[in-house]
Amino acid sequence: MSAFVFLCFSIGVFNLGNNLIDIQQNEYIAQVRFYLEQGQILKELIVPDFYGYKTAPEGQYLYVLNSDGINVYNGEGQRVSLIRDKGMFAVSSNDQYLICASDDNIRLYEQGKLLFQIRVISPAIRQLVFSGDNQYLGVMMRNHFSLIGLDDRQKLWTKEFTEPLIFCKFSNDKIILALESRPSLNGKIYVLSLNGQIIQEENFQYQQYDEQIGDIQILPDGIKAKTHLREWFVKENTLLQTTDYTDSHRFSNNPSNQLNPWLQQDTIPWPLAPTDSLHPIGNSWAEFQNYGGSSYYHPGVDILSPEIPNVPVYAVKRGYIKAWLSTGNYLYWRFAIADSSLSYTDSCNAYLYAHIDSALYHKDIGDTVQVGELIGYLVYWPVDSIHFHHIHFAKIRDRGATWTAADWAFVFNPLISLSPNQDTISPRFENALTNQKFAFTRNNTSTYLSSSNLNGDVDIIAKIHDKFSVSTGDTIWDRLTPLKIEYEIIGQTVSQPKKLSFIFDKVIPPSNTVNVVYKSDNTCRTRGNYDYRDYFFIVTNTDGDSIVETTDAAFSWQTNNFPNGDYWVKIYASDASDNVSVCSMQVTVANAPAIEEYDIANRGQIKYSQGVMYNALGQKVNSTYLKPGIYFYRKDSNNVRKLLIIKPMVYIQH
């Protein structure tokens, strides 16, 4: 047994040959155990950067995808090959072929060797499926289906459809396809021959907006189709039988969340289905972003639907649509669903739902919506092979009967209100410098200081990111910003109590304060885009309140107020589920002496006794208890005076 401590959840238990496989996952780490028939552990693997796995229906191998590529293991846990490819992949039933797809290119491997590559019409590949005899490969795209012959390695034909395809399957010598029209909840099932001819066509009707075809079978007495709610038989466009699985409502708004007291005040379901489950977060509230122009705070929370475009979007609260507009091209259409009706023209709160597909069914200005009601569909987001399909979600505030310009205020981080939100992963600290937890600079400069020789006014910089319990499928996109950062200074005689640096829960700060929060120079370079996520926080730029202002940059660790010696710098990072991480680093304060001395000639105006201390008025003072100020004393028999300047020192006791 391995001594590796693994807090995880099971994602798969299945037979592979004569052995049993158990796969457990924690974030990007997977534990794969191979068991003998008698229940003994044959082998245990720890797979870093784990993205997923597959097995063939009749196969003898386990295919594990991680950052290295596709690792192929036999039933005894031995890696027999590594295919250095990534993206969507599928395996033929007998392990003969493996297909990988990214964007509009697919690559076919046979026993680990690349056979050929082929381009397809559409960059939106939705599904790859092998025929049962492994002679054909079906490639389902948004509005196209292509059949590829594996023997001659050629594309045989492509058929185009007017509505989006959602399902494909081989059934002996036939191909089953399904498409749907979401605005009307109608759909069609097509049965095609291997030469692309339509043999059968059946209509179907969804009963609920969140239904989706899960399986279709060709039976002698008709076609059987299933969703998660029901199954039905249809023949010649006549519905023969329907069986409901459950009458339970899909949507829930469970206000109980003991992890964060904020959630008990105003909880909302998630805007994507299932609305009572966690979803991947691709960007967080007030996260640093720069895509080639000026840096800015991300004004919302991006909830992802990785690899699956055009998923339904649901209202999280009853309200009235006061805005339906685009801030750019077709990708940027958005709703504002307000608490108050159009007859109310004063300011009110609303939830913002951005990146809605305007070409598909959607609500409109003036509509009233209920919790859980379908309001539209996500637009296809054309970024990377794992597409960044997402809803940009925020709580906003504006005034007027309708809101015709996107100049509203972003007033609250909605991640705090989403329920459930049992995120279990704490924020993470990274070294700000090589082999050093934190970085230290002269206040508001890029002059970096040694941690063993801190002096003057010092900025403390920490590199921190957060991770959410549900992965986006991309290690870069999983790097978010924490909700709250605090710091304290601990010394033997003098300390600074814990002080709030930043909390990203309410109003998005002004854009001219980005460099107050985030350090961005050649040493500690904050980056936030699709390719890089590095967040360096200047934790000392704070007056201790929750509002970020330009004047906060004047604050620092004023080491002159601390006696020289060793101190612990301790930084706390929290997320919306109250997961807290703490990081500490020992440093040394080494300021120059607080007393400056100068020899000056005595002109004879005042007679000084040797060894006696005088203040600036010529009065004798007790040298044991000197306050900050200017003092003189006679240095030697030549009547040379010494000028002493004692600087103020302010100590904060434990």
JSON list of C-alpha atoms in Angstrom, two decimals, residues 111-308:
[
{"chain": "A", "resi": 111, "resn": "GLN", "atom": "CA", "xyz": [-1.48, 0.77, -31.89]},
{"chain": "A", "resi": 112, "resn": "GLY", "atom": "CA", "xyz": [0.20, 4.05, -30.95]},
{"chain": "A", "resi": 113, "resn": "LYS", "atom": "CA", "xyz": [1.41, 5.01, -34.44]},
{"chain": "A", "resi": 114, "resn": "LEU", "atom": "CA", "xyz": [-0.01, 7.96, -36.38]},
{"chain": "A", "resi": 115, "resn": "LEU", "atom": "CA", "xyz": [-1.70, 6.70, -39.55]},
{"chain": "A", "resi": 116, "resn": "PHE", "atom": "CA", "xyz": [-3.09, 9.89, -41.04]},
{"chain": "A", "resi": 117, "resn": "GLN", "atom": "CA", "xyz": [-4.57, 13.32, -40.41]},
{"chain": "A", "resi": 118, "resn": "ILE", "atom": "CA", "xyz": [-7.64, 14.82, -42.00]},
{"chain": "A", "resi": 119, "resn": "ARG", "atom": "CA", "xyz": [-9.31, 18.22, -41.86]},
{"chain": "A", "resi": 120, "resn": "VAL", "atom": "CA", "xyz": [-13.04, 18.55, -41.38]},
{"chain": "A", "resi": 121, "resn": "ILE", "atom": "CA", "xyz": [-15.48, 21.29, -42.37]},
{"chain": "A", "resi": 122, "resn": "SER", "atom": "CA", "xyz": [-16.37, 22.79, -39.01]},
{"chain": "A", "resi": 123, "resn": "PRO", "atom": "CA", "xyz": [-14.13, 23.72, -36.05]},
{"chain": "A", "resi": 124, "resn": "ALA", "atom": "CA", "xyz": [-16.92, 22.63, -33.68]},
{"chain": "A", "resi": 125, "resn": "ILE", "atom": "CA", "xyz": [-16.34, 18.89, -33.38]},
{"chain": "A", "resi": 126, "resn": "ARG", "atom": "CA", "xyz": [-18.88, 17.58, -30.90]},
{"chain": "A", "resi": 127, "resn": "GLN", "atom": "CA", "xyz": [-18.47, 13.81, -30.93]},
{"chain": "A", "resi": 128, "resn": "LEU", "atom": "CA", "xyz": [-16.28, 11.04, -32.36]},
{"chain": "A", "resi": 129, "resn": "VAL", "atom": "CA", "xyz": [-17.70, 7.53, -32.69]},
{"chain": "A", "resi": 130, "resn": "PHE", "atom": "CA", "xyz": [-16.41, 4.28, -34.21]},
{"chain": "A", "resi": 131, "resn": "SER", "atom": "CA", "xyz": [-18.61, 1.73, -35.94]},
{"chain": "A", "resi": 132, "resn": "GLY", "atom": "CA", "xyz": [-18.94, -1.64, -34.23]},
{"chain": "A", "resi": 133, "resn": "ASP", "atom": "CA", "xyz": [-16.79, -3.38, -36.86]},
{"chain": "A", "resi": 134, "resn": "ASN", "atom": "CA", "xyz": [-14.14, -0.61, -36.66]},
{"chain": "A", "resi": 135, "resn": "GLN", "atom": "CA", "xyz": [-14.40, 0.09, -40.38]},
{"chain": "A", "resi": 136, "resn": "TYR", "atom": "CA", "xyz": [-15.86, 3.59, -40.06]},
{"chain": "A", "resi": 137, "resn": "LEU", "atom": "CA", "xyz": [-15.40, 6.72, -38.00]},
{"chain": "A", "resi": 138, "resn": "GLY", "atom": "CA", "xyz": [-18.27, 9.18, -37.52]},
{"chain": "A", "resi": 139, "resn": "VAL", "atom": "CA", "xyz": [-17.42, 12.84, -36.85]},
{"chain": "A", "resi": 140, "resn": "MET", "atom": "CA", "xyz": [-20.34, 14.88, -35.53]},
{"chain": "A", "resi": 141, "resn": "MET", "atom": "CA", "xyz": [-19.99, 18.64, -35.79]},
{"chain": "A", "resi": 142, "resn": "ARG", "atom": "CA", "xyz": [-22.49, 21.39, -35.02]},
{"chain": "A", "resi": 143, "resn": "ASN", "atom": "CA", "xyz": [-24.35, 21.25, -38.33]},
{"chain": "A", "resi": 144, "resn": "HIS", "atom": "CA", "xyz": [-22.43, 18.56, -40.22]},
{"chain": "A", "resi": 145, "resn": "PHE", "atom": "CA", "xyz": [-21.80, 14.84, -39.98]},
{"chain": "A", "resi": 146, "resn": "SER", "atom": "CA", "xyz": [-18.88, 13.22, -41.82]},
{"chain": "A", "resi": 147, "resn": "LEU", "atom": "CA", "xyz": [-18.20, 9.52, -42.36]},
{"chain": "A", "resi": 148, "resn": "ILE", "atom": "CA", "xyz": [-14.59, 8.41, -42.73]},
{"chain": "A", "resi": 149, "resn": "GLY", "atom": "CA", "xyz": [-13.56, 5.00, -44.03]},
{"chain": "A", "resi": 150, "resn": "LEU", "atom": "CA", "xyz": [-10.74, 3.56, -41.94]},
{"chain": "A", "resi": 151, "resn": "ASP", "atom": "CA", "xyz": [-9.67, 0.94, -44.48]},
{"chain": "A", "resi": 152, "resn": "ASP", "atom": "CA", "xyz": [-8.99, 3.43, -47.26]},
{"chain": "A", "resi": 153, "resn": "ARG", "atom": "CA", "xyz": [-8.43, 6.36, -44.84]},
{"chain": "A", "resi": 154, "resn": "GLN", "atom": "CA", "xyz": [-10.69, 8.72, -46.76]},
{"chain": "A", "resi": 155, "resn": "LYS", "atom": "CA", "xyz": [-13.66, 10.91, -45.99]},
{"chain": "A", "resi": 156, "resn": "LEU", "atom": "CA", "xyz": [-16.58, 9.17, -47.70]},
{"chain": "A", "resi": 157, "resn": "TRP", "atom": "CA", "xyz": [-19.25, 11.85, -47.40]},
{"chain": "A", "resi": 158, "resn": "THR", "atom": "CA", "xyz": [-20.50, 14.82, -45.38]},
{"chain": "A", "resi": 159, "resn": "LYS", "atom": "CA", "xyz": [-24.13, 15.75, -44.75]},
{"chain": "A", "resi": 160, "resn": "GLU", "atom": "CA", "xyz": [-25.27, 19.20, -43.64]},
{"chain": "A", "resi": 161, "resn": "PHE", "atom": "CA", "xyz": [-28.21, 19.95, -41.29]},
{"chain": "A", "resi": 162, "resn": "THR", "atom": "CA", "xyz": [-30.05, 23.19, -40.54]},
{"chain": "A", "resi": 163, "resn": "GLU", "atom": "CA", "xyz": [-30.34, 22.60, -36.78]},
{"chain": "A", "resi": 164, "resn": "PRO", "atom": "CA", "xyz": [-27.57, 21.67, -34.29]},
{"chain": "A", "resi": 165, "resn": "LEU", "atom": "CA", "xyz": [-26.74, 17.96, -34.02]},
{"chain": "A", "resi": 166, "resn": "ILE", "atom": "CA", "xyz": [-26.77, 16.59, -30.47]},
{"chain": "A", "resi": 167, "resn": "PHE", "atom": "CA", "xyz": [-26.44, 12.79, -30.82]},
{"chain": "A", "resi": 168, "resn": "CYS", "atom": "CA", "xyz": [-24.78, 10.22, -33.08]},
{"chain": "A", "resi": 169, "resn": "LYS", "atom": "CA", "xyz": [-24.44, 6.46, -32.88]},
{"chain": "A", "resi": 170, "resn": "PHE", "atom": "CA", "xyz": [-23.73, 3.44, -35.10]},
{"chain": "A", "resi": 171, "resn": "SER", "atom": "CA", "xyz": [-26.33, 0.67, -35.00]},
{"chain": "A", "resi": 172, "resn": "ASN", "atom": "CA", "xyz": [-25.08, -2.29, -37.05]},
{"chain": "A", "resi": 173, "resn": "ASP", "atom": "CA", "xyz": [-25.00, -1.00, -40.64]},
{"chain": "A", "resi": 174, "resn": "LYS", "atom": "CA", "xyz": [-26.93, 2.19, -39.85]},
{"chain": "A", "resi": 175, "resn": "ILE", "atom": "CA", "xyz": [-26.14, 5.60, -38.39]},
{"chain": "A", "resi": 176, "resn": "ILE", "atom": "CA", "xyz": [-28.48, 7.32, -35.91]},
{"chain": "A", "resi": 177, "resn": "LEU", "atom": "CA", "xyz": [-28.40, 11.11, -35.68]},
{"chain": "A", "resi": 178, "resn": "ALA", "atom": "CA", "xyz": [-30.52, 13.51, -33.64]},
{"chain": "A", "resi": 179, "resn": "LEU", "atom": "CA", "xyz": [-30.87, 17.27, -33.87]},
{"chain": "A", "resi": 180, "resn": "GLU", "atom": "CA", "xyz": [-32.95, 19.76, -31.94]},
{"chain": "A", "resi": 181, "resn": "SER", "atom": "CA", "xyz": [-34.50, 23.20, -32.21]},
{"chain": "A", "resi": 182, "resn": "ARG", "atom": "CA", "xyz": [-34.40, 24.62, -28.68]},
{"chain": "A", "resi": 183, "resn": "PRO", "atom": "CA", "xyz": [-36.81, 27.55, -29.09]},
{"chain": "A", "resi": 184, "resn": "SER", "atom": "CA", "xyz": [-39.65, 25.19, -30.01]},
{"chain": "A", "resi": 185, "resn": "LEU", "atom": "CA", "xyz": [-38.36, 22.16, -28.04]},
{"chain": "A", "resi": 186, "resn": "ASN", "atom": "CA", "xyz": [-38.76, 20.13, -31.23]},
{"chain": "A", "resi": 187, "resn": "GLY", "atom": "CA", "xyz": [-36.26, 17.66, -32.61]},
{"chain": "A", "resi": 188, "resn": "LYS", "atom": "CA", "xyz": [-35.67, 15.08, -35.32]},
{"chain": "A", "resi": 189, "resn": "ILE", "atom": "CA", "xyz": [-34.16, 11.61, -35.32]},
{"chain": "A", "resi": 190, "resn": "TYR", "atom": "CA", "xyz": [-32.56, 10.45, -38.57]},
{"chain": "A", "resi": 191, "resn": "VAL", "atom": "CA", "xyz": [-31.56, 6.90, -39.50]},
{"chain": "A", "resi": 192, "resn": "LEU", "atom": "CA", "xyz": [-28.99, 6.88, -42.31]},
{"chain": "A", "resi": 193, "resn": "SER", "atom": "CA", "xyz": [-27.40, 4.16, -44.38]},
{"chain": "A", "resi": 194, "resn": "LEU", "atom": "CA", "xyz": [-23.62, 3.92, -44.64]},
{"chain": "A", "resi": 195, "resn": "ASN", "atom": "CA", "xyz": [-23.78, 5.67, -48.00]},
{"chain": "A", "resi": 196, "resn": "GLY", "atom": "CA", "xyz": [-25.46, 8.71, -46.42]},
{"chain": "A", "resi": 197, "resn": "GLN", "atom": "CA", "xyz": [-29.06, 8.11, -47.53]},
{"chain": "A", "resi": 198, "resn": "ILE", "atom": "CA", "xyz": [-31.83, 8.94, -45.02]},
{"chain": "A", "resi": 199, "resn": "ILE", "atom": "CA", "xyz": [-33.83, 5.75, -44.42]},
{"chain": "A", "resi": 200, "resn": "GLN", "atom": "CA", "xyz": [-36.07, 6.91, -41.59]},
{"chain": "A", "resi": 201, "resn": "GLU", "atom": "CA", "xyz": [-37.03, 10.25, -40.06]},
{"chain": "A", "resi": 202, "resn": "GLU", "atom": "CA", "xyz": [-38.96, 10.75, -36.81]},
{"chain": "A", "resi": 203, "resn": "ASN", "atom": "CA", "xyz": [-40.03, 13.90, -34.98]},
{"chain": "A", "resi": 204, "resn": "PHE", "atom": "CA", "xyz": [-39.93, 14.31, -31.21]},
{"chain": "A", "resi": 205, "resn": "GLN", "atom": "CA", "xyz": [-40.94, 16.94, -28.67]},
{"chain": "A", "resi": 206, "resn": "TYR", "atom": "CA", "xyz": [-39.16, 17.72, -25.40]},
{"chain": "A", "resi": 207, "resn": "GLN", "atom": "CA", "xyz": [-41.43, 18.26, -22.40]},
{"chain": "A", "resi": 208, "resn": "GLN", "atom": "CA", "xyz": [-38.95, 20.37, -20.42]},
{"chain": "A", "resi": 209, "resn": "TYR", "atom": "CA", "xyz": [-36.23, 22.81, -21.39]},
{"chain": "A", "resi": 210, "resn": "ASP", "atom": "CA", "xyz": [-33.42, 20.86, -19.68]},
{"chain": "A", "resi": 211, "resn": "GLU", "atom": "CA", "xyz": [-34.18, 17.57, -21.44]},
{"chain": "A", "resi": 212, "resn": "GLN", "atom": "CA", "xyz": [-31.58, 16.21, -23.83]},
{"chain": "A", "resi": 213, "resn": "ILE", "atom": "CA", "xyz": [-31.32, 12.97, -25.79]},
{"chain": "A", "resi": 214, "resn": "GLY", "atom": "CA", "xyz": [-29.17, 10.42, -23.95]},
{"chain": "A", "resi": 215, "resn": "ASP", "atom": "CA", "xyz": [-29.64, 7.30, -26.07]},
{"chain": "A", "resi": 216, "resn": "ILE", "atom": "CA", "xyz": [-31.55, 6.08, -29.12]},
{"chain": "A", "resi": 217, "resn": "GLN", "atom": "CA", "xyz": [-32.20, 2.48, -30.14]},
{"chain": "A", "resi": 218, "resn": "ILE", "atom": "CA", "xyz": [-33.66, 0.99, -33.33]},
{"chain": "A", "resi": 219, "resn": "LEU", "atom": "CA", "xyz": [-36.20, -1.70, -32.40]},
{"chain": "A", "resi": 220, "resn": "PRO", "atom": "CA", "xyz": [-38.49, -3.81, -34.60]},
{"chain": "A", "resi": 221, "resn": "ASP", "atom": "CA", "xyz": [-41.57, -1.91, -33.45]},
{"chain": "A", "resi": 222, "resn": "GLY", "atom": "CA", "xyz": [-40.11, 1.60, -33.67]},
{"chain": "A", "resi": 223, "resn": "ILE", "atom": "CA", "xyz": [-37.44, 3.86, -32.27]},
{"chain": "A", "resi": 224, "resn": "LYS", "atom": "CA", "xyz": [-36.81, 4.13, -28.55]},
{"chain": "A", "resi": 225, "resn": "ALA", "atom": "CA", "xyz": [-35.33, 7.40, -27.25]},
{"chain": "A", "resi": 226, "resn": "LYS", "atom": "CA", "xyz": [-34.26, 8.34, -23.72]},
{"chain": "A", "resi": 227, "resn": "THR", "atom": "CA", "xyz": [-33.58, 11.50, -21.75]},
{"chain": "A", "resi": 228, "resn": "HIS", "atom": "CA", "xyz": [-32.78, 11.75, -18.04]},
{"chain": "A", "resi": 229, "resn": "LEU", "atom": "CA", "xyz": [-36.52, 12.33, -17.37]},
{"chain": "A", "resi": 230, "resn": "ARG", "atom": "CA", "xyz": [-38.30, 9.79, -19.57]},
{"chain": "A", "resi": 231, "resn": "GLU", "atom": "CA", "xyz": [-38.20, 7.39, -22.50]},
{"chain": "A", "resi": 232, "resn": "TRP", "atom": "CA", "xyz": [-40.58, 7.07, -25.43]},
{"chain": "A", "resi": 233, "resn": "PHE", "atom": "CA", "xyz": [-41.34, 4.91, -28.49]},
{"chain": "A", "resi": 234, "resn": "VAL", "atom": "CA", "xyz": [-42.11, 6.51, -31.83]},
{"chain": "A", "resi": 235, "resn": "LYS", "atom": "CA", "xyz": [-42.88, 5.05, -35.25]},
{"chain": "A", "resi": 236, "resn": "GLU", "atom": "CA", "xyz": [-43.81, 6.90, -38.42]},
{"chain": "A", "resi": 237, "resn": "ASN", "atom": "CA", "xyz": [-44.04, 10.12, -36.36]},
{"chain": "A", "resi": 238, "resn": "THR", "atom": "CA", "xyz": [-46.62, 8.56, -34.04]},
{"chain": "A", "resi": 239, "resn": "LEU", "atom": "CA", "xyz": [-45.88, 8.52, -30.32]},
{"chain": "A", "resi": 240, "resn": "LEU", "atom": "CA", "xyz": [-46.62, 4.99, -29.14]},
{"chain": "A", "resi": 241, "resn": "GLN", "atom": "CA", "xyz": [-45.61, 5.06, -25.48]},
{"chain": "A", "resi": 242, "resn": "THR", "atom": "CA", "xyz": [-44.02, 7.38, -22.90]},
{"chain": "A", "resi": 243, "resn": "THR", "atom": "CA", "xyz": [-42.56, 6.38, -19.52]},
{"chain": "A", "resi": 244, "resn": "ASP", "atom": "CA", "xyz": [-41.59, 9.08, -17.01]},
{"chain": "A", "resi": 245, "resn": "TYR", "atom": "CA", "xyz": [-38.62, 8.32, -14.75]},
{"chain": "A", "resi": 246, "resn": "THR", "atom": "CA", "xyz": [-39.35, 11.01, -12.16]},
{"chain": "A", "resi": 247, "resn": "ASP", "atom": "CA", "xyz": [-41.69, 13.88, -11.44]},
{"chain": "A", "resi": 248, "resn": "SER", "atom": "CA", "xyz": [-39.13, 15.78, -9.36]},
{"chain": "A", "resi": 249, "resn": "HIS", "atom": "CA", "xyz": [-38.34, 19.35, -10.30]},
{"chain": "A", "resi": 250, "resn": "ARG", "atom": "CA", "xyz": [-34.88, 19.86, -11.73]},
{"chain": "A", "resi": 251, "resn": "PHE", "atom": "CA", "xyz": [-34.24, 23.15, -10.03]},
{"chain": "A", "resi": 252, "resn": "SER", "atom": "CA", "xyz": [-33.49, 23.67, -6.37]},
{"chain": "A", "resi": 253, "resn": "ASN", "atom": "CA", "xyz": [-32.61, 26.68, -4.29]},
{"chain": "A", "resi": 254, "resn": "ASN", "atom": "CA", "xyz": [-31.21, 25.24, -1.12]},
{"chain": "A", "resi": 255, "resn": "PRO", "atom": "CA", "xyz": [-30.32, 28.08, 1.26]},
{"chain": "A", "resi": 256, "resn": "SER", "atom": "CA", "xyz": [-28.38, 25.89, 3.66]},
{"chain": "A", "resi": 257, "resn": "ASN", "atom": "CA", "xyz": [-24.63, 26.39, 3.44]},
{"chain": "A", "resi": 258, "resn": "GLN", "atom": "CA", "xyz": [-22.84, 26.29, 6.74]},
{"chain": "A", "resi": 259, "resn": "LEU", "atom": "CA", "xyz": [-19.45, 27.17, 5.25]},
{"chain": "A", "resi": 260, "resn": "ASN", "atom": "CA", "xyz": [-20.14, 30.84, 4.64]},
{"chain": "A", "resi": 261, "resn": "PRO", "atom": "CA", "xyz": [-22.58, 33.01, 6.61]},
{"chain": "A", "resi": 262, "resn": "TRP", "atom": "CA", "xyz": [-23.07, 35.31, 3.60]},
{"chain": "A", "resi": 263, "resn": "LEU", "atom": "CA", "xyz": [-24.82, 32.51, 1.76]},
{"chain": "A", "resi": 264, "resn": "GLN", "atom": "CA", "xyz": [-27.57, 32.28, 4.36]},
{"chain": "A", "resi": 265, "resn": "GLN", "atom": "CA", "xyz": [-28.73, 35.80, 3.49]},
{"chain": "A", "resi": 266, "resn": "ASP", "atom": "CA", "xyz": [-29.31, 35.59, -0.26]},
{"chain": "A", "resi": 267, "resn": "THR", "atom": "CA", "xyz": [-28.75, 32.27, -2.02]},
{"chain": "A", "resi": 268, "resn": "ILE", "atom": "CA", "xyz": [-29.34, 31.58, -5.68]},
{"chain": "A", "resi": 269, "resn": "PRO", "atom": "CA", "xyz": [-29.09, 28.45, -7.85]},
{"chain": "A", "resi": 270, "resn": "TRP", "atom": "CA", "xyz": [-26.49, 28.14, -10.57]},
{"chain": "A", "resi": 271, "resn": "PRO", "atom": "CA", "xyz": [-27.48, 29.60, -13.97]},
{"chain": "A", "resi": 272, "resn": "LEU", "atom": "CA", "xyz": [-26.41, 26.46, -15.87]},
{"chain": "A", "resi": 273, "resn": "ALA", "atom": "CA", "xyz": [-27.91, 22.99, -15.53]},
{"chain": "A", "resi": 274, "resn": "PRO", "atom": "CA", "xyz": [-27.86, 21.14, -13.26]},
{"chain": "A", "resi": 275, "resn": "THR", "atom": "CA", "xyz": [-28.65, 24.25, -11.27]},
{"chain": "A", "resi": 276, "resn": "ASP", "atom": "CA", "xyz": [-28.16, 22.48, -7.94]},
{"chain": "A", "resi": 277, "resn": "SER", "atom": "CA", "xyz": [-24.58, 21.41, -8.70]},
{"chain": "A", "resi": 278, "resn": "LEU", "atom": "CA", "xyz": [-21.18, 23.10, -8.83]},
{"chain": "A", "resi": 279, "resn": "HIS", "atom": "CA", "xyz": [-19.75, 24.12, -12.21]},
{"chain": "A", "resi": 280, "resn": "PRO", "atom": "CA", "xyz": [-16.25, 25.09, -13.36]},
{"chain": "A", "resi": 281, "resn": "ILE", "atom": "CA", "xyz": [-15.18, 28.69, -12.76]},
{"chain": "A", "resi": 282, "resn": "GLY", "atom": "CA", "xyz": [-12.97, 30.16, -15.50]},
{"chain": "A", "resi": 283, "resn": "ASN", "atom": "CA", "xyz": [-12.46, 33.71, -14.17]},
{"chain": "A", "resi": 284, "resn": "SER", "atom": "CA", "xyz": [-13.16, 35.20, -10.76]},
{"chain": "A", "resi": 285, "resn": "TRP", "atom": "CA", "xyz": [-14.45, 38.52, -9.44]},
{"chain": "A", "resi": 286, "resn": "ALA", "atom": "CA", "xyz": [-11.89, 41.39, -9.65]},
{"chain": "A", "resi": 287, "resn": "GLU", "atom": "CA", "xyz": [-9.32, 39.07, -11.22]},
{"chain": "A", "resi": 288, "resn": "PHE", "atom": "CA", "xyz": [-6.46, 40.82, -13.05]},
{"chain": "A", "resi": 289, "resn": "GLN", "atom": "CA", "xyz": [-6.90, 40.71, -16.83]},
{"chain": "A", "resi": 290, "resn": "ASN", "atom": "CA", "xyz": [-4.95, 42.07, -19.77]},
{"chain": "A", "resi": 291, "resn": "TYR", "atom": "CA", "xyz": [-5.47, 40.97, -23.36]},
{"chain": "A", "resi": 292, "resn": "GLY", "atom": "CA", "xyz": [-3.08, 43.41, -25.02]},
{"chain": "A", "resi": 293, "resn": "GLY", "atom": "CA", "xyz": [-4.56, 46.75, -23.96]},
{"chain": "A", "resi": 294, "resn": "SER", "atom": "CA", "xyz": [-4.89, 48.24, -20.50]},
{"chain": "A", "resi": 295, "resn": "SER", "atom": "CA", "xyz": [-5.10, 46.05, -17.43]},
{"chain": "A", "resi": 296, "resn": "TYR", "atom": "CA", "xyz": [-8.45, 45.84, -15.67]},
{"chain": "A", "resi": 297, "resn": "TYR", "atom": "CA", "xyz": [-10.44, 43.98, -13.02]},
{"chain": "A", "resi": 298, "resn": "HIS", "atom": "CA", "xyz": [-12.66, 41.18, -14.33]},
{"chain": "A", "resi": 299, "resn": "PRO", "atom": "CA", "xyz": [-16.19, 42.44, -13.52]},
{"chain": "A", "resi": 300, "resn": "GLY", "atom": "CA", "xyz": [-17.92, 39.12, -12.95]},
{"chain": "A", "resi": 301, "resn": "VAL", "atom": "CA", "xyz": [-17.62, 35.38, -12.49]},
{"chain": "A", "resi": 302, "resn": "ASP", "atom": "CA", "xyz": [-17.23, 33.19, -15.59]},
{"chain": "A", "resi": 303, "resn": "ILE", "atom": "CA", "xyz": [-19.13, 29.90, -15.17]},
{"chain": "A", "resi": 304, "resn": "LEU", "atom": "CA", "xyz": [-17.96, 27.43, -17.81]},
{"chain": "A", "resi": 305, "resn": "SER", "atom": "CA", "xyz": [-19.51, 24.74, -19.92]},
{"chain": "A", "resi": 306, "resn": "PRO", "atom": "CA", "xyz": [-16.25, 23.24, -21.26]},
{"chain": "A", "resi": 307, "resn": "GLU", "atom": "CA", "xyz": [-16.45, 21.66, -24.71]},
{"chain": "A", "resi": 308, "resn": "ILE", "atom": "CA", "xyz": [-20.27, 21.94, -24.82]}
]
